[in-house]
PDB file of C-alpha atoms in Angstrom:
ATOM      1  CA  MET F1485      -5.098  65.766  -1.310  1.00 79.00           C
ATOM      2  CA  GLN F1486      -7.956  64.615   0.919  1.00 83.00           C
ATOM      3  CA  ASP F1487      -9.957  63.545  -2.109  1.00 85.00           C
ATOM      4  CA  ALA F1488      -7.051  61.361  -3.349  1.00 84.00           C
ATOM      5  CA  ILE F1489      -6.841  59.703   0.275  1.00 88.00           C
ATOM      6  CA  VAL F1490     -10.592  58.930   0.293  1.00 87.00           C
ATOM      7  CA  ILE F1491     -10.623  57.441  -3.253  1.00 89.00           C
ATOM      8  CA  LEU F1492      -7.488  55.421  -2.354  1.00 87.00           C
ATOM      9  CA  SER F1493      -9.141  54.131   0.934  1.00 89.00           C
ATOM     10  CA  PHE F1494     -12.405  53.214  -0.859  1.00 88.00           C
ATOM     11  CA  THR F1495     -10.362  51.427  -3.595  1.00 92.00           C
ATOM     12  CA  VAL F1496      -8.469  49.393  -0.937  1.00 89.00           C
ATOM     13  CA  ILE F1497     -11.660  48.557   0.993  1.00 92.00           C
ATOM     14  CA  GLY F1498     -13.249  47.450  -2.281  1.00 89.00           C
ATOM     15  CA  ILE F1499     -10.292  45.220  -3.089  1.00 90.00           C
ATOM     16  CA  LEU F1500     -10.355  43.721   0.498  1.00 84.00           C
ATOM     17  CA  LEU F1501     -14.129  43.113   0.320  1.00 84.00           C
ATOM     18  CA  TYR F1502     -13.630  41.434  -3.125  1.00 86.00           C
ATOM     19  CA  PHE F1503     -10.980  39.037  -1.694  1.00 81.00           C
ATOM     20  CA  LEU F1504     -13.095  38.415   1.454  1.00 79.00           C
ATOM     21  CA  ILE F1505     -16.294  37.480  -0.485  1.00 82.00           C
ATOM     22  CA  GLY F1506     -14.129  35.339  -2.688  1.00 77.00           C
ATOM     23  CA  ARG F1507     -12.774  33.543   0.273  1.00 74.00           C
ATOM     24  CA  VAL F1508     -16.306  32.872   1.831  1.00 69.00           C
ATOM     25  CA  PHE F1509     -17.566  31.371  -1.576  1.00 64.00           C
ATOM     26  CA  SER F1510     -14.418  29.284  -1.982  1.00 64.00           C
ATOM     27  CA  ALA F1511     -14.761  27.925   1.519  1.00 58.00           C
ATOM     28  CA  ALA F1512     -18.310  27.075   1.204  1.00 54.00           C
ATOM     29  CA  SER F1513     -17.657  25.296  -2.144  1.00 50.00           C
ATOM     30  CA  LEU F1514     -14.654  23.347  -0.509  1.00 45.00           C
ATOM     31  CA  GLU F1515     -16.964  21.907   2.226  1.00 42.00           C
ATOM     32  CA  THR F1516     -19.500  20.820  -0.431  1.00 42.00           C
ATOM     33  CA  ALA F1517     -16.620  19.038  -2.547  1.00 41.00           C
ATOM     34  CA  GLU F1518     -15.332  17.449   0.591  1.00 44.00           C
ATOM     35  CA  ASP F1519     -18.795  16.066   1.421  1.00 43.00           C
ATOM     36  CA  THR F1520     -19.444  14.802  -2.077  1.00 37.00           C
ATOM     37  CA  ALA F1521     -15.768  13.599  -2.816  1.00 44.00           C
ATOM     38  CA  LYS F1522     -15.329   9.848  -2.886  1.00 60.00           C
ATOM     39  CA  ASN F1523     -12.487   8.529  -0.803  1.00 70.00           C
ATOM     40  CA  PRO F1524     -10.456   5.702  -2.174  1.00 83.00           C
ATOM     41  CA  ILE F1525     -10.685   2.347  -0.388  1.00 85.00           C
ATOM     42  CA  ARG F1526      -7.436   1.620   1.235  1.00 88.00           C
ATOM     43  CA  VAL F1527      -6.352  -2.192   1.373  1.00 87.00           C
ATOM     44  CA  LEU F1528      -3.312  -3.368   3.358  1.00 87.00           C
ATOM     45  CA  THR F1529      -2.243  -6.902   2.943  1.00 85.00           C
ATOM     46  CA  GLU F1530       0.525  -9.192   4.096  1.00 83.00           C
ATOM     47  CA  ASP F1531      -0.475 -11.829   1.587  1.00 77.00           C
ATOM     48  CA  PRO F1532      -0.151 -10.698  -2.188  1.00 76.00           C
ATOM     49  CA  VAL F1533      -1.721 -13.897  -3.371  1.00 76.00           C
ATOM     50  CA  PHE F1534      -4.949 -13.106  -1.555  1.00 79.00           C
ATOM     51  CA  LEU F1535      -4.767  -9.552  -2.818  1.00 80.00           C
ATOM     52  CA  GLN F1536      -5.329 -10.841  -6.391  1.00 79.00           C
ATOM     53  CA  GLU F1537      -8.564 -12.480  -5.069  1.00 80.00           C
ATOM     54  CA  VAL F1538      -9.754  -9.249  -3.388  1.00 82.00           C
ATOM     55  CA  ARG F1539      -9.121  -7.183  -6.540  1.00 83.00           C
ATOM     56  CA  LYS F1540     -11.791  -9.278  -8.334  1.00 85.00           C
ATOM     57  CA  TYR F1541     -14.390  -7.916  -5.916  1.00 85.00           C
ATOM     58  CA  MET F1542     -13.307  -4.202  -5.979  1.00 83.00           C
ATOM     59  CA  ASP F1543     -13.185  -1.599  -8.591  1.00 79.00           C
ATOM     60  CA  ALA F1544      -9.466  -0.892  -9.110  1.00 73.00           C
ATOM     61  CA  GLU F1545     -10.088   2.833  -9.829  1.00 77.00           C
ATOM     62  CA  GLU F1546     -11.681   3.294  -6.406  1.00 79.00           C
ATOM     63  CA  CYS F1547      -9.049   1.493  -4.426  1.00 83.00           C
ATOM     64  CA  ARG F1548      -5.425   1.732  -3.318  1.00 85.00           C
ATOM     65  CA  PHE F1549      -3.593  -1.562  -2.656  1.00 83.00           C
ATOM     66  CA  TYR F1550      -0.593  -1.929  -0.437  1.00 83.00           C
ATOM     67  CA  SER F1551       1.324  -5.147   0.173  1.00 80.00           C
ATOM     68  CA  GLY F1552       4.312  -5.344   2.418  1.00 80.00           C
ATOM     69  CA  LYS F1553       5.936  -6.388   5.739  1.00 84.00           C
ATOM     70  CA  ARG F1554       3.763  -6.929   8.767  1.00 84.00           C
ATOM     71  CA  GLU F1555       5.506  -4.350  10.881  1.00 85.00           C
ATOM     72  CA  ASP F1556       4.717  -1.581   8.189  1.00 85.00           C
ATOM     73  CA  ILE F1557       1.169  -2.824   7.844  1.00 83.00           C
ATOM     74  CA  GLU F1558       0.538  -2.817  11.612  1.00 82.00           C
ATOM     75  CA  GLU F1559       2.099   0.630  12.071  1.00 83.00           C
ATOM     76  CA  GLU F1560      -0.171   2.018   9.132  1.00 83.00           C
ATOM     77  CA  MET F1561      -3.079   0.141  10.685  1.00 81.00           C
ATOM     78  CA  HIS F1562      -2.865   1.777  14.084  1.00 80.00           C
ATOM     79  CA  LYS F1563      -2.048   5.176  12.701  1.00 83.00           C
ATOM     80  CA  ASN F1564      -4.523   5.633   9.704  1.00 82.00           C
ATOM     81  CA  MET F1565      -7.231   2.891  10.143  1.00 82.00           C
ATOM     82  CA  PRO F1566      -7.407   1.643   6.582  1.00 86.00           C
ATOM     83  CA  ASP F1567     -10.583   0.038   5.222  1.00 88.00           C
ATOM     84  CA  LEU F1568      -9.322  -3.489   4.932  1.00 87.00           C
ATOM     85  CA  VAL F1569      -6.322  -5.228   6.434  1.00 86.00           C
ATOM     86  CA  ILE F1570      -5.331  -8.803   5.810  1.00 86.00           C
ATOM     87  CA  LEU F1571      -2.780 -10.546   8.115  1.00 85.00           C
ATOM     88  CA  TYR F1572      -1.587 -14.123   8.563  1.00 81.00           C
ATOM     89  CA  LYS F1573      -2.013 -14.152  12.316  1.00 74.00           C
ATOM     90  CA  PRO F1574      -4.318 -12.282  14.841  1.00 65.00           C
ATOM     91  CA  GLU F1575      -3.232  -8.791  15.966  1.00 59.00           C
ATOM     92  CA  PRO F1576      -5.054  -8.384  19.442  1.00 60.00           C
ATOM     93  CA  SER F1577      -4.501  -4.561  19.444  1.00 57.00           C
ATOM     94  CA  ALA F1578      -6.476  -4.247  16.185  1.00 51.00           C
ATOM     95  CA  GLU F1579      -9.683  -4.618  17.848  1.00 53.00           C
ATOM     96  CA  SER F1580     -11.680  -1.374  17.287  1.00 56.00           C
ATOM     97  CA  PRO F1581     -15.360  -0.415  17.291  1.00 54.00           C
ATOM     98  CA  TYR F1582     -14.761   0.820  13.709  1.00 62.00           C
ATOM     99  CA  ILE F1583     -13.428  -2.433  12.421  1.00 73.00           C
ATOM    100  CA  TYR F1584     -14.907  -5.831  11.944  1.00 83.00           C
ATOM    101  CA  HIS F1585     -12.856  -8.992  12.342  1.00 83.00           C
ATOM    102  CA  ASP F1586     -13.017 -12.361  10.635  1.00 84.00           C
ATOM    103  CA  SER F1587     -10.686 -15.460  10.919  1.00 86.00           C
ATOM    104  CA  VAL F1588     -11.067 -17.245   7.578  1.00 87.00           C
ATOM    105  CA  LYS F1589      -9.150 -19.654   5.431  1.00 86.00           C
ATOM    106  CA  TYR F1590      -8.771 -19.671   1.612  1.00 82.00           C
ATOM    107  CA  TYR F1591      -7.188 -21.954  -0.818  1.00 76.00           C
ATOM    108  CA  ALA F1592      -3.942 -20.986  -2.627  1.00 69.00           C
ATOM    109  CA  SER F1593      -1.816 -22.913  -5.063  1.00 65.00           C
ATOM    110  CA  GLY F1594       1.851 -23.213  -5.351  1.00 60.00           C
ATOM    111  CA  LEU F1595       4.586 -25.524  -6.633  1.00 56.00           C
ATOM    112  CA  GLU F1596       5.035 -28.768  -4.985  1.00 59.00           C
ATOM    113  CA  MET F1597       8.751 -29.565  -4.518  1.00 59.00           C
ATOM    114  CA  ASN F1598      10.514 -32.671  -3.448  1.00 57.00           C
ATOM    115  CA  VAL F1599      13.816 -32.999  -1.566  1.00 52.00           C
ATOM    116  CA  ASN F1600      15.958 -32.440  -4.675  1.00 66.00           C
ATOM    117  CA  GLY F1601      14.105 -29.227  -5.566  1.00 61.00           C
ATOM    118  CA  MET F1602      12.336 -30.758  -8.427  1.00 61.00           C
ATOM    119  CA  ALA F1603       8.551 -30.157  -8.939  1.00 57.00           C
ATOM    120  CA  VAL F1604       6.735 -33.596  -8.358  1.00 60.00           C
ATOM    121  CA  TYR F1605       3.369 -32.073  -8.877  1.00 58.00           C
ATOM    122  CA  PRO F1606       2.956 -29.001 -10.849  1.00 58.00           C
ATOM    123  CA  LEU F1607       0.630 -27.367  -8.346  1.00 59.00           C
ATOM    124  CA  ARG F1608      -0.521 -28.075  -4.836  1.00 60.00           C
ATOM    125  CA  TYR F1609      -3.599 -26.637  -3.160  1.00 64.00           C
ATOM    126  CA  ASP F1610      -3.422 -25.847   0.586  1.00 70.00           C
ATOM    127  CA  SER F1611      -5.531 -23.725   2.805  1.00 76.00           C
ATOM    128  CA  ARG F1612      -4.063 -20.589   4.360  1.00 80.00           C
ATOM    129  CA  GLN F1613      -5.541 -19.064   7.510  1.00 84.00           C
ATOM    130  CA  ILE F1614      -5.730 -15.324   7.492  1.00 85.00           C
ATOM    131  CA  GLU F1615      -7.180 -12.662   9.659  1.00 86.00           C
ATOM    132  CA  ILE F1616      -9.365 -10.027   8.002  1.00 87.00           C
ATOM    133  CA  TYR F1617      -9.983  -6.572   9.617  1.00 86.00           C
ATOM    134  CA  TYR F1618     -12.381  -4.271   7.764  1.00 88.00           C
ATOM    135  CA  LYS F1619     -14.747  -1.354   8.078  1.00 88.00           C
ATOM    136  CA  LYS F1620     -18.418  -1.509   7.666  1.00 87.00           C
ATOM    137  CA  GLU F1621     -18.320  -0.319   3.992  1.00 86.00           C
ATOM    138  CA  ILE F1622     -16.313  -3.438   3.061  1.00 87.00           C
ATOM    139  CA  LYS F1623     -18.702  -5.892   4.816  1.00 89.00           C
ATOM    140  CA  ASN F1624     -20.718  -6.528   1.522  1.00 90.00           C
ATOM    141  CA  ILE F1625     -17.469  -7.275  -0.381  1.00 88.00           C
ATOM    142  CA  ILE F1626     -16.497  -9.924   2.376  1.00 89.00           C
ATOM    143  CA  GLN F1627     -19.960 -11.394   2.302  1.00 90.00           C
ATOM    144  CA  ALA F1628     -19.839 -11.706  -1.438  1.00 89.00           C
ATOM    145  CA  MET F1629     -16.391 -13.501  -1.130  1.00 88.00           C
ATOM    146  CA  LYS F1630     -17.845 -15.840   1.466  1.00 88.00           C
ATOM    147  CA  GLU F1631     -20.859 -16.594  -0.778  1.00 89.00           C
ATOM    148  CA  ALA F1632     -18.658 -17.248  -3.642  1.00 86.00           C
ATOM    149  CA  GLY F1633     -16.558 -19.755  -1.653  1.00 84.00           C
ATOM    150  CA  VAL F1634     -13.352 -17.673  -1.995  1.00 83.00           C
ATOM    151  CA  ILE F1635     -13.065 -17.608   1.751  1.00 87.00           C
ATOM    152  CA  ILE F1636     -14.603 -19.833   4.342  1.00 87.00           C
ATOM    153  CA  SER F1637     -15.014 -19.780   8.115  1.00 78.00           C
ATOM    154  CA  LYS F1638     -11.933 -20.803   9.942  1.00 69.00           C
ATOM    155  CA  ASP F1639     -14.044 -23.658  11.749  1.00 59.00           C
ATOM    156  CA  ALA F1640     -15.622 -25.054   8.613  1.00 49.00           C
ATOM    157  CA  LYS F1641     -14.574 -28.412   7.434  1.00 48.00           C
ATOM    158  CA  GLU F1642     -12.102 -28.663   4.537  1.00 47.00           C
ATOM    159  CA  PRO F1643     -13.355 -30.295   1.284  1.00 44.00           C
ATOM    160  CA  SER F1644     -12.158 -33.825   0.639  1.00 40.00           C
TER     161      SER F1644
END
């Protein structure tokens, strides 16, 4: 009887050690995987037209794009600090050491309508002022958009 108890206890100890060693190796490999994993870039915008311009400068497979109401975007902005946020007017509480801020304008096109609802000109081009809040990792994308003339400084003269 004592031999059976000793054999059974060594078997249980062996099984527990097997699972313990497995846990240690899986925990070590998870830390390595988290360090090397690439997190998707999160982009929140109140302006879906400008979102089309931003997509040209980002790899769609690496990004998650969200467009919605300002209240939802502000709530998500304060809770989870996305990589890029585009709003129509300044959000004073959005200032943070982790986010850069630019006030810029870009040119959008839309239908020109007259009083009767008829399109006088098929398209009109007007400038829109937007506020861009972004993290350091997005700075080169914003700079590329400025260099390409997609967005310009809020204080710059409009072309005639």
